[in-house]
Coordinates of C-alpha atoms and ligand atoms in Angstrom, one line a residue:
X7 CA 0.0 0.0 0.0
X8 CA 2.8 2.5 1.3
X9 CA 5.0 2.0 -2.4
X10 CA 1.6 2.1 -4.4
X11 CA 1.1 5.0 -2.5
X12 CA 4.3 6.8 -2.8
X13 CA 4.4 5.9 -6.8
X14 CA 1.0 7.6 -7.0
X15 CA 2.5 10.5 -5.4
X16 CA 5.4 10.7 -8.0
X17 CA 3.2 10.1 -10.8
X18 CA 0.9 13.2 -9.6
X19 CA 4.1 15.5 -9.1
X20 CA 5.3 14.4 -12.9
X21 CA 1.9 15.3 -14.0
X22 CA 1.5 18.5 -12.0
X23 CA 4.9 19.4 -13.6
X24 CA 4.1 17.9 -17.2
X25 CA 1.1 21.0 -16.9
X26 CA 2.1 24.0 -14.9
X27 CA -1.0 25.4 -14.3
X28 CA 1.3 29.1 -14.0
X29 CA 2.3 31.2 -16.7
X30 CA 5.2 33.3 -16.8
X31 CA 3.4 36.0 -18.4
X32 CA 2.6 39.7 -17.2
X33 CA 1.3 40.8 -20.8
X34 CA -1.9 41.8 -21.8
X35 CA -2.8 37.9 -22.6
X36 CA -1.7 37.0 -18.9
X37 CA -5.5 35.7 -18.1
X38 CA -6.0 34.0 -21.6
X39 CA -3.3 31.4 -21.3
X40 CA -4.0 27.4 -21.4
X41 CA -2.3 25.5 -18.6
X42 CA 1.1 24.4 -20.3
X43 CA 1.4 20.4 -21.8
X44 CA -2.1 20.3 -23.1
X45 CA -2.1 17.9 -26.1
X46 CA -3.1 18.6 -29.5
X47 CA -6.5 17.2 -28.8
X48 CA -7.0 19.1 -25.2
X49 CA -5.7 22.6 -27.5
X50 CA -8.5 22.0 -29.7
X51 CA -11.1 21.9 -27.0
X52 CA -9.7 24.4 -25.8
X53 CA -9.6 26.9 -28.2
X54 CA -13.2 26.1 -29.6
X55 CA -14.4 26.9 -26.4
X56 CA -12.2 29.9 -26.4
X57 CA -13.6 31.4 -29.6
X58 CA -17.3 30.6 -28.2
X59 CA -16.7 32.6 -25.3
X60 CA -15.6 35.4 -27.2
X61 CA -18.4 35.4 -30.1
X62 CA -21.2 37.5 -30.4
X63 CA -24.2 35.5 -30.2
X64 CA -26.6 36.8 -33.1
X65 CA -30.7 36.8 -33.1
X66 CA -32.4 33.6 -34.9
X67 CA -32.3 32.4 -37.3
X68 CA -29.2 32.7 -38.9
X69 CA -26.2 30.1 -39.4
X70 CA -24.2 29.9 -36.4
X71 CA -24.3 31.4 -32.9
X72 CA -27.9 31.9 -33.0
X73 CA -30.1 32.1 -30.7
X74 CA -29.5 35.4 -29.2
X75 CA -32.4 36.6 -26.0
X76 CA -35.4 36.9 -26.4
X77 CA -34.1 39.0 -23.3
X78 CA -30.4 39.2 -22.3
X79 CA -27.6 41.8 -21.1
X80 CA -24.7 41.8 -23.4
X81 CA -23.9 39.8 -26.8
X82 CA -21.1 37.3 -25.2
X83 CA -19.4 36.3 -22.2
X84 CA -16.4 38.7 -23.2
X85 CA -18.0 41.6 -22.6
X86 CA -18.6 41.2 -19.3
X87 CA -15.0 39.4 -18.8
X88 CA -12.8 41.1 -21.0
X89 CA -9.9 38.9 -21.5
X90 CA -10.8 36.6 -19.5
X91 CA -10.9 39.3 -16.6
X92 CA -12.8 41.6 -14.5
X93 CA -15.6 44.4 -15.9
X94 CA -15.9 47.8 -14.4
X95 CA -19.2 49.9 -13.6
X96 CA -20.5 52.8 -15.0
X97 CA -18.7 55.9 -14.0
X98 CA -22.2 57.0 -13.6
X99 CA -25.8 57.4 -14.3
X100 CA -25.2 58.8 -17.8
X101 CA -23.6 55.7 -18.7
X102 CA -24.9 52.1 -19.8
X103 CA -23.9 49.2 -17.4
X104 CA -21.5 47.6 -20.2
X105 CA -19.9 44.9 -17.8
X106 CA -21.9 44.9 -14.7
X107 CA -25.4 43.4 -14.0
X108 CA -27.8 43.8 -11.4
X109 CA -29.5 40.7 -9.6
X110 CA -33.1 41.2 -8.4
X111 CA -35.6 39.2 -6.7
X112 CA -38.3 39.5 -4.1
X113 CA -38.5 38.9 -0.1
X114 CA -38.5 35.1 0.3
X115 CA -36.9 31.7 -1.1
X116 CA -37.8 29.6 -4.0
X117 CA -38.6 25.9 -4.0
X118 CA -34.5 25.7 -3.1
X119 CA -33.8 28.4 -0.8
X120 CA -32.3 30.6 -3.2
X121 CA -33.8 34.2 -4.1
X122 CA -37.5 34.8 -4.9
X123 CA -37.5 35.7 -8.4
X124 CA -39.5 38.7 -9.1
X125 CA -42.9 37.5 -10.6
X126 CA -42.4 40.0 -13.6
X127 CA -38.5 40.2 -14.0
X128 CA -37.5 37.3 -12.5
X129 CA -33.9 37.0 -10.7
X130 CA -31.9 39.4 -13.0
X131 CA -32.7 42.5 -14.5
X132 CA -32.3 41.9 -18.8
X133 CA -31.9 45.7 -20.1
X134 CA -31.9 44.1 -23.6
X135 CA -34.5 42.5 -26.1
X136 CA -34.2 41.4 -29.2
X137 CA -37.1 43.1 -31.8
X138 CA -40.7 42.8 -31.0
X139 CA -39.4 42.1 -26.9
X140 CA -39.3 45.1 -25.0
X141 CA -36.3 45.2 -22.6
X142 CA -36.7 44.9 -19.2
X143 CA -35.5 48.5 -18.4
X144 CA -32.5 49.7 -17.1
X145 CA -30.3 50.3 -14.2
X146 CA -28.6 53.3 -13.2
X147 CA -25.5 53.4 -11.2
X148 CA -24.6 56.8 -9.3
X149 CA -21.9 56.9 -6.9
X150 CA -22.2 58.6 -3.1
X151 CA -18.6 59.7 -2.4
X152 CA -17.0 59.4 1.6
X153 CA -13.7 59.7 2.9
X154 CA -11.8 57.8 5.4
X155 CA -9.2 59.3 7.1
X156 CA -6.0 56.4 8.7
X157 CA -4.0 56.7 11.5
X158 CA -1.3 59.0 10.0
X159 CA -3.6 61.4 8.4
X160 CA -4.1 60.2 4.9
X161 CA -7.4 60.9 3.7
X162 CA -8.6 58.4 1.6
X163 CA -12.2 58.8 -1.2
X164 CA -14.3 56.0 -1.0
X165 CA -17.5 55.3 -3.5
X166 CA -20.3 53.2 -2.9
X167 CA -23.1 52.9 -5.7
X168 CA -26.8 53.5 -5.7
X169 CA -29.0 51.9 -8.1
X170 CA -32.1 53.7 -9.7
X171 CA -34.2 51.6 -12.6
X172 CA -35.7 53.7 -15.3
X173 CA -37.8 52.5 -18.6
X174 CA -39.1 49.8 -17.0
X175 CA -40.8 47.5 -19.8
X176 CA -43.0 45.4 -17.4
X177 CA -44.5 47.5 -14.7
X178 CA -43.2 48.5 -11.3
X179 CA -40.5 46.6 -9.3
X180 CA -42.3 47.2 -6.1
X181 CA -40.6 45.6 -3.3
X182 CA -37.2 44.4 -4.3
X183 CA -33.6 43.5 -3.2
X184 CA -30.9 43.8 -5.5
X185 CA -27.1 43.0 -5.9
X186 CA -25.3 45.0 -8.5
X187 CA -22.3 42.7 -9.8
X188 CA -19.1 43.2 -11.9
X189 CA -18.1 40.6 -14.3
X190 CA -15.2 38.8 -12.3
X191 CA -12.3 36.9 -13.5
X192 CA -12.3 34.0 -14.9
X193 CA -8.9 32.3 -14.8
X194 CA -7.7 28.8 -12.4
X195 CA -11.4 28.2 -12.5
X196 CA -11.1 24.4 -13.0
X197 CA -8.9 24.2 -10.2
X198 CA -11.1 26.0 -7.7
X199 CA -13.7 23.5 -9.3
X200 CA -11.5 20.7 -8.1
X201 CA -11.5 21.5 -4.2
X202 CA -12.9 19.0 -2.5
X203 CA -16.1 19.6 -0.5
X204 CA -14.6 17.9 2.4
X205 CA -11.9 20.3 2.6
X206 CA -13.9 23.6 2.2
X207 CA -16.1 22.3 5.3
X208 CA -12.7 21.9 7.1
X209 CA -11.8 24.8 6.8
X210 CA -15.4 26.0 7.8
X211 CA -15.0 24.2 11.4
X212 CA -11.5 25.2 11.5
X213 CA -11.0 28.2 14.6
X214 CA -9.5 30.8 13.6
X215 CA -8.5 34.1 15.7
X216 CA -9.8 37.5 15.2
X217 CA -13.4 36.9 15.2
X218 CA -12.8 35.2 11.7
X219 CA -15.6 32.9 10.6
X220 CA -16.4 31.6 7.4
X221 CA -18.9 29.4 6.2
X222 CA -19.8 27.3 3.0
X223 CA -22.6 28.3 1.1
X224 CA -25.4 25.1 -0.3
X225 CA -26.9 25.9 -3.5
X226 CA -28.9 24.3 -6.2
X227 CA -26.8 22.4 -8.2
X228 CA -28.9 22.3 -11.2
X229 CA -27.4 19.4 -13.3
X230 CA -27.1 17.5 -10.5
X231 CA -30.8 17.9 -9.7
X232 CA -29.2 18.4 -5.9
X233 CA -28.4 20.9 -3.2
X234 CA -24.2 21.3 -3.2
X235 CA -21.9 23.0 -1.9
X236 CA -21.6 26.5 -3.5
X237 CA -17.8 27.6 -5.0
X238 CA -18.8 30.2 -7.9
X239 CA -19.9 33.3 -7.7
X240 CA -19.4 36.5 -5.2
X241 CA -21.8 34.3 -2.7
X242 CA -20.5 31.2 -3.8
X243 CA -24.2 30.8 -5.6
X244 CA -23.3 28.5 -8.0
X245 CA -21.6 24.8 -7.4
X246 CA -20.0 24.3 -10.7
X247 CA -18.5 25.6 -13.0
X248 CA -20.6 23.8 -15.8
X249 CA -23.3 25.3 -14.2
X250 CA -22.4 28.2 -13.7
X251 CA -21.5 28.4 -18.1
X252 CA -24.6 26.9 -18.9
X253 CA -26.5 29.8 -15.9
X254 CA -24.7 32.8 -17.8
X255 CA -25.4 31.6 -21.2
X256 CA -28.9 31.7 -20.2
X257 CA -29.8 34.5 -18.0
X258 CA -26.9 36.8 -19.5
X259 CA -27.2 36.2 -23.1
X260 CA -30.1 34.3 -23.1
X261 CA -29.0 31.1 -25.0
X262 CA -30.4 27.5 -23.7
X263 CA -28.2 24.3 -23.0
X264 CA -29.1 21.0 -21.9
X265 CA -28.5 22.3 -17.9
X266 CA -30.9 25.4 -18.8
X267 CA -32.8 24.3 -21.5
X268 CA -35.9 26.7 -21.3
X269 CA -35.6 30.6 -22.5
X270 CA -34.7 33.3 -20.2
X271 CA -38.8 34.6 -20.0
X272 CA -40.9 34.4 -17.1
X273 CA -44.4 33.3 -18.1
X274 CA -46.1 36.7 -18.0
X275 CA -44.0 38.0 -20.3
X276 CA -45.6 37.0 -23.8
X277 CA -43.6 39.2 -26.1
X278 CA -40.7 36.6 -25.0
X279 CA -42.4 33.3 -25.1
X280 CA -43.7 33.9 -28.3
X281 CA -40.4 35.5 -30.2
X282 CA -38.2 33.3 -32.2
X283 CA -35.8 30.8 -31.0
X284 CA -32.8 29.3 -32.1
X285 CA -34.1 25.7 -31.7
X286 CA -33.3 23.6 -28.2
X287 CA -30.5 23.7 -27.4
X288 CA -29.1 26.7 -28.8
X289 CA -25.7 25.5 -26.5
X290 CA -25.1 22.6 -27.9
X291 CA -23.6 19.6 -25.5
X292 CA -20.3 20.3 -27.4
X293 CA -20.3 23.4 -27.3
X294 CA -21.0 23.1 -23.4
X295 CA -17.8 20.9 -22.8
X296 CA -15.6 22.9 -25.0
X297 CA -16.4 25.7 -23.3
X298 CA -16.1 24.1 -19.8
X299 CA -12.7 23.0 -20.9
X300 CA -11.7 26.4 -22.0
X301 CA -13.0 27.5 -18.6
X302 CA -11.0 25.0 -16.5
X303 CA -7.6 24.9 -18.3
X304 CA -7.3 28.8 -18.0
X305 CA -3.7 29.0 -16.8
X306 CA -3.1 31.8 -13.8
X307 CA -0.1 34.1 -13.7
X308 CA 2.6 33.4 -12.1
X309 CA 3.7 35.4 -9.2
X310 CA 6.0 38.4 -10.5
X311 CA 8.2 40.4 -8.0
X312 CA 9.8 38.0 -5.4
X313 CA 11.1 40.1 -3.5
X314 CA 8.2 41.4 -1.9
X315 CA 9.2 39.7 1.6
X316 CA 8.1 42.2 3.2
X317 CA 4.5 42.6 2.4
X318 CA 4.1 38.8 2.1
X319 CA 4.9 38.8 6.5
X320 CA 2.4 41.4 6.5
X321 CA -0.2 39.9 4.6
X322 CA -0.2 37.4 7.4
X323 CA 0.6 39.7 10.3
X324 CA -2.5 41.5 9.6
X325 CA -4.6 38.2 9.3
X326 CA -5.4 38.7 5.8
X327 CA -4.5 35.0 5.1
X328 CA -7.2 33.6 7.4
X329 CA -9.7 34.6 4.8
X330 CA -7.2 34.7 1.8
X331 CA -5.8 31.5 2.1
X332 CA -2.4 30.5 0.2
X333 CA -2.8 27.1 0.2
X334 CA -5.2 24.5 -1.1
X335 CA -5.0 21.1 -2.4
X336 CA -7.4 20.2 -5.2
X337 CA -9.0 16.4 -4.9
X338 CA -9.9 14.1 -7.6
X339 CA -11.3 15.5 -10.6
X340 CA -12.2 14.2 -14.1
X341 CA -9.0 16.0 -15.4
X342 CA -6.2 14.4 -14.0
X343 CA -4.7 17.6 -14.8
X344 CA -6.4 19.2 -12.3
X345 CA -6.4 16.7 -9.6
X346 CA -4.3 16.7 -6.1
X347 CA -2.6 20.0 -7.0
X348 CA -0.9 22.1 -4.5
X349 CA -2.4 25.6 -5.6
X350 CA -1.9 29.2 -4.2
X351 CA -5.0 31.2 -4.9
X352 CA -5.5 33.3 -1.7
X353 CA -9.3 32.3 -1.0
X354 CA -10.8 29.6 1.5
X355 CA -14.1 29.8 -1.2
X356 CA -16.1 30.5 1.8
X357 CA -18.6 33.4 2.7
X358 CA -17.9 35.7 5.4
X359 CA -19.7 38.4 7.3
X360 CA -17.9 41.8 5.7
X361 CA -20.0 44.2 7.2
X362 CA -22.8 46.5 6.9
X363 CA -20.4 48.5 4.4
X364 CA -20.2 45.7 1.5
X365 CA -24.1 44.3 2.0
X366 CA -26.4 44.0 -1.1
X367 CA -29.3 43.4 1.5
X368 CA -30.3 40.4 -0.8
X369 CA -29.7 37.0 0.4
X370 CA -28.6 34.2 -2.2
X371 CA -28.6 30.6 -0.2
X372 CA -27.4 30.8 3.2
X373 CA -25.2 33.6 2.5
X374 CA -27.1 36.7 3.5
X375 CA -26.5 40.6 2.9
X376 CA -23.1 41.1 4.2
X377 CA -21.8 37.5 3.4
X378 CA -19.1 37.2 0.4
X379 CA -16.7 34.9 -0.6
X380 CA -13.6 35.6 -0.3
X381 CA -12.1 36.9 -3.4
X382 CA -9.1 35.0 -5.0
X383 CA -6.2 37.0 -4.8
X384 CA -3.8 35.6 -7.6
X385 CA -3.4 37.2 -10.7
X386 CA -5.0 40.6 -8.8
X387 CA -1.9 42.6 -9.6
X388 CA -2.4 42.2 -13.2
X389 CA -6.1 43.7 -13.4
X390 CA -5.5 47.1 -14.0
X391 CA -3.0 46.9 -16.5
X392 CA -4.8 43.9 -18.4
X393 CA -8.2 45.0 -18.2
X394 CA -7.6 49.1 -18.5
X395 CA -9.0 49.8 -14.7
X396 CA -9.3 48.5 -11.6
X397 CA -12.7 48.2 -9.9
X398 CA -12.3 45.8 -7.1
X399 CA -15.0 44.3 -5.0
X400 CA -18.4 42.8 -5.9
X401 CA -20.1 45.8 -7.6
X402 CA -16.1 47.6 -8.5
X403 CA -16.5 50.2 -6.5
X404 CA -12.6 50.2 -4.9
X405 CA -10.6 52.3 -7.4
X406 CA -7.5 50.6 -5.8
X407 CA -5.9 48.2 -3.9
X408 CA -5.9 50.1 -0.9
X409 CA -9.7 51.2 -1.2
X410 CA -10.4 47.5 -1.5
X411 CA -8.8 46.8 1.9
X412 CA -10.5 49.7 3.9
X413 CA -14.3 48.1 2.5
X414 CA -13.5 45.3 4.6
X415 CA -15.5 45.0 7.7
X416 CA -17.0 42.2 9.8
X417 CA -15.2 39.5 10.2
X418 CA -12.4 41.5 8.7
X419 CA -12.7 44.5 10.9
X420 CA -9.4 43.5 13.0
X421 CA -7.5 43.1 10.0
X422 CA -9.0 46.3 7.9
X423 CA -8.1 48.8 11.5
X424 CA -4.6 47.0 11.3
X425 CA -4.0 47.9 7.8
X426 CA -5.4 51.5 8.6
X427 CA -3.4 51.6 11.4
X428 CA -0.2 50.9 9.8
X429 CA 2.5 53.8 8.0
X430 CA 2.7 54.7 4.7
X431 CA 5.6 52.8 4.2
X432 CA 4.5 49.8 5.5
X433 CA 1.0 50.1 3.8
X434 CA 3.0 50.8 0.6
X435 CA 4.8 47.3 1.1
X436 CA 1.8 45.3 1.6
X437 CA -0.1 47.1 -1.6
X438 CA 3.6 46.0 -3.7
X439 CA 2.9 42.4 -2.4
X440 CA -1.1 42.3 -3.2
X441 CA 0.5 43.5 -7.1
X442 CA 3.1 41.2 -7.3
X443 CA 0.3 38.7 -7.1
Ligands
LIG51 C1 -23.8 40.9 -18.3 C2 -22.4 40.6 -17.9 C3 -22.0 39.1 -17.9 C4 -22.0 38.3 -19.0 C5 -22.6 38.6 -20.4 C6 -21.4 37.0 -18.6 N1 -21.0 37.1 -17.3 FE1 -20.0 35.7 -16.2 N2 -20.2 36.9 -14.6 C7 -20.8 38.1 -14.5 C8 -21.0 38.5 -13.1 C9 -21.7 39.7 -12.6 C10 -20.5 37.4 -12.3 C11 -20.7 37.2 -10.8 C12 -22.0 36.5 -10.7 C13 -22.6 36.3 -9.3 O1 -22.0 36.7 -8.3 O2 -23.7 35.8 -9.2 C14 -20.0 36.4 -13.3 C15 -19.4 35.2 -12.9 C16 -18.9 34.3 -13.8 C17 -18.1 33.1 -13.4 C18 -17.7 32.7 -12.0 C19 -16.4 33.3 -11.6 C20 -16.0 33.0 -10.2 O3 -14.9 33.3 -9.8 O4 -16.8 32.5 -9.4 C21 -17.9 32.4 -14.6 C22 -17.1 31.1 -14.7 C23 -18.5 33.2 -15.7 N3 -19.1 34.3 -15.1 C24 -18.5 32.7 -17.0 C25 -19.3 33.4 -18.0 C26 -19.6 32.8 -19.3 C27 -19.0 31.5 -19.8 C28 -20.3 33.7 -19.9 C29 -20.9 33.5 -21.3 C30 -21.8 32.3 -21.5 C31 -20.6 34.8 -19.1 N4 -19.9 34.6 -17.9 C32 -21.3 35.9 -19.4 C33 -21.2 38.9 -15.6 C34 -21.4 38.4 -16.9
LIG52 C1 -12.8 37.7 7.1 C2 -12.2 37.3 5.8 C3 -11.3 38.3 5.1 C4 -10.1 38.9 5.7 C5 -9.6 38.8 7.1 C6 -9.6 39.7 4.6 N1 -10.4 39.6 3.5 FE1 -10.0 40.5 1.7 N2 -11.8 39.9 1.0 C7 -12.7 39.0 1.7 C8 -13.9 38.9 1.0 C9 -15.1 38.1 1.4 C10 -13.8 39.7 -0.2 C11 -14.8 40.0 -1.3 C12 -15.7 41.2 -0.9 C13 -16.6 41.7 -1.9 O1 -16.5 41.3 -3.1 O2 -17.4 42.6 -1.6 C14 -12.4 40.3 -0.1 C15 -11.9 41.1 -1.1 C16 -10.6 41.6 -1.1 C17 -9.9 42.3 -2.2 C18 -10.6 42.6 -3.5 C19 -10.4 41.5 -4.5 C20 -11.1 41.7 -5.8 O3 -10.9 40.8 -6.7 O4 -11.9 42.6 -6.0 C21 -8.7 42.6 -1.8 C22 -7.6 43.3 -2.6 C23 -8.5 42.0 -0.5 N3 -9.7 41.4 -0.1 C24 -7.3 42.1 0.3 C25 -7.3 41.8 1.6 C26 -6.2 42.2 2.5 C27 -4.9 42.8 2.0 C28 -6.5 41.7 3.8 C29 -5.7 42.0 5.0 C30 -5.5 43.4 5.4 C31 -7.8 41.1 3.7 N4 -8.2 41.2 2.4 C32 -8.5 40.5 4.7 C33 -12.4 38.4 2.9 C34 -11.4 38.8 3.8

């Protein structure tokens, strides 16, 4: 058993070296990479599901990519996760939500325990419709300004944003919550997808210091017709990443798959029902796995400046790494590429209480208002420069790094008054580490 076990052992470190799952890249295609070792076959599969999640999906019927709405938000999943990274909000009323959407629903749970849908609108607010479906209005995003002053006097601007809807196409929202969101990134996916439950609920019972919780999130795991734990999402409202595809596809662009195979249209709105569709489903199961693939071999990048010693102490001085967690081990996994991997992506995947400051006020599963997961960290230092802004945090409010940190509440008060509390120098050192990410 103990030499079957230790040859298993070499034969996952040859394979884990055989496909770094890093790339040594700090260019603009940093986020876009493969995992390296692929073969010819695996390149394929991934590039076709590359080029899907870059095309514009057109209105039916018409050749290929059709199937378009009836009611959707943008044309593909790129332009909500341009190159492969994070969108930005609206710099203000006057502009369209390009990258961001809002989530609505009603006081309550479905049949699941997830969000009400609004009777009219449903769980998401579609600004879009193709001809002859009118769009389900529009959000508008304007930002109230505050400043928060640290300990050695440095006065920092904060935004939060407010939502207005206007235009509305099918009466009035009435009594709503809503969640504004920012497209996030989407690379080292698969691996994320690759933690086992089992460890995630470890590290849920785990203590931890500082008033640091952290729970897991159970969702609807709808091709699994069961309730599982969540991973995806800024709630962890989605179990996997086929799922969550498949979820996007249809309530972002609205195009149907075999997970989602009905339209985007709740059943009072005719206009939708009746419009055109691209035939069932407009995802084909191909399509699906190619895209899945492309999803789960997205390489990260590799960790840049080394000698960032000094930050890296503080990032666990300050407790930052009892949320962001450096370590995880992925478990078994239909890619063996993927399976029992050492991995460094900064997150536990679980939600934590951040504070009245961050809440949406809208429940999703067990996670309520204030509860996020914790954001993956690697890669982070790249955003700006691949993606043209920053815009951190669920709805991209934090203009910068530092911004980001002083959001934090909660759970993550102790380690937010630290980081307020600490000099410039010192702050400046742990911001240099949190780039060289
Ligand atoms: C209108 C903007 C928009 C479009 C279009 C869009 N997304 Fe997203 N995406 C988001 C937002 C916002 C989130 C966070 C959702 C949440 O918290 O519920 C997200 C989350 C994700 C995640 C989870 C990332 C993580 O770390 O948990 C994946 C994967 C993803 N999207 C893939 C896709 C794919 C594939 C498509 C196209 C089929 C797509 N998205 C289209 C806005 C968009
Ligand atoms: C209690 C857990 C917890 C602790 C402690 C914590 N964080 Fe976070 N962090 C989170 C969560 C949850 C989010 C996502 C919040 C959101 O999207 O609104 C987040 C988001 C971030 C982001 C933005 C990431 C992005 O992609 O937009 C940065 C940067 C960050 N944290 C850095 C830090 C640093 C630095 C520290 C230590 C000073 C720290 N965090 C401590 C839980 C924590």
């Amino acid at each position: 058993m103990r030499t079957l076990l230790a040859v298993l052992a070499v034969l996952w470190a040859q394979a884990a070296a055989a496909t770094p799952y890093t790339v040594p890249d700090s260019g603009r295609e940093a986020y876009s990479r493969p995992f390296g070792g692929l073969t010819d076959a695996q390149m394929e599969s991934f590039y076709r599901g590359r080029s899907l999640f870059n095309q514009n999906w057109v209105i039916a019927p018409a050749k290929e990519g059709q199937g378009l709405g009836p009611l959707y938000n943008r044309l593909g999943c790129v332009s909500c996760h341009p190159r492969e990274g994070r969108g930005a909000p609206p710099d203000g009323p006057e502009m369209r939500m390009q990258s961001m959407l809002v989530r609505i629903s009603i006081p309550g749970v479905d049949a699941h325990g997830g969000p009400k849908p609004h009777p009219a609108y449903g769980t998401q607010l579609n600004e879009e419709g193709i001809p002859g479906v009118p769009g389900e209005g529009r959000a508008m995003l304007s930002w109230v300004e505050s400043f928060v002053t640290l300990a050695d006097g440095e006065k920092i601007a904060m935004r939060r944003p407010e939502i207005n809807f206007v235009d509305l196409g099918y009466g009035p929202l009435g009594e709503i919550l809503i969640s504004p969101r920012v497209g996030q990134q989407v690379y080292g996916l698969g691996l994320l997808d690759a933690v086992d439950d089992s460890t995630l609920e470890h590290f849920a019972k785990a203590r931890k210091p500082d008033g640091v919780r952290g729970r897991v999130n159970r969702v609807w795991d709808q091709e699994g017709g069961r309730m599982a734990i969540g991973r995806f999402g800024y709630k962890a409202n989605v179990p996997t990443l086929r799922d969550q595809i498949a979820g996007a596809a249809n309530g972002d662009i609205g195009i149907t798959s075999v997970i989602f195979p009905q339209e985007n249209c709740m059943p009072s709105q005719r206009a939708c029902l009746d419009a055109p569709s691209g035939g069932y489903p407009e995802l084909s199961a191909k399509d699906l796995d190619d895209m899945a693939f492309h999803m789960a071999h997205l390489a990260v990048p590799g960790p840049r400046n080394t000698d960032a010693k000094r930050g890296d102490a503080l990032f666990s001085k300050l407790g930052c790494a009892l949320c962001h967690r450096r370590n995880l081990v992925t478990g078994n996994s239909k890619f063996p590429e993927l399976a029992h991997r050492t991995i460094h992506p900064y997150t536990d995947l679980l939600i934590h209480d951040m504070g009245n400051g961050l809440s949406d006020g809208r429940p999703d599963y067990l996670a309520g208002g204030s509860e996020w997961r914790t954001a993956p960290l690697w890669g982070i230092g790249l955003a700006a420069k691949i993606n043209g802004h920053a815009g951190y945090l669920h709805d991209g409010r934090a203009r910068t790094l530092s911004e980001a940190v002083l959001w934090h509440g909660g759970e993550a008060r102790r380690s937010r008054d630290r980081f307020a509390a600490l000099p410039a120098e010192e702050r400046r050192a742990l911001i240099d580490y949190l780039d060289s990410l």
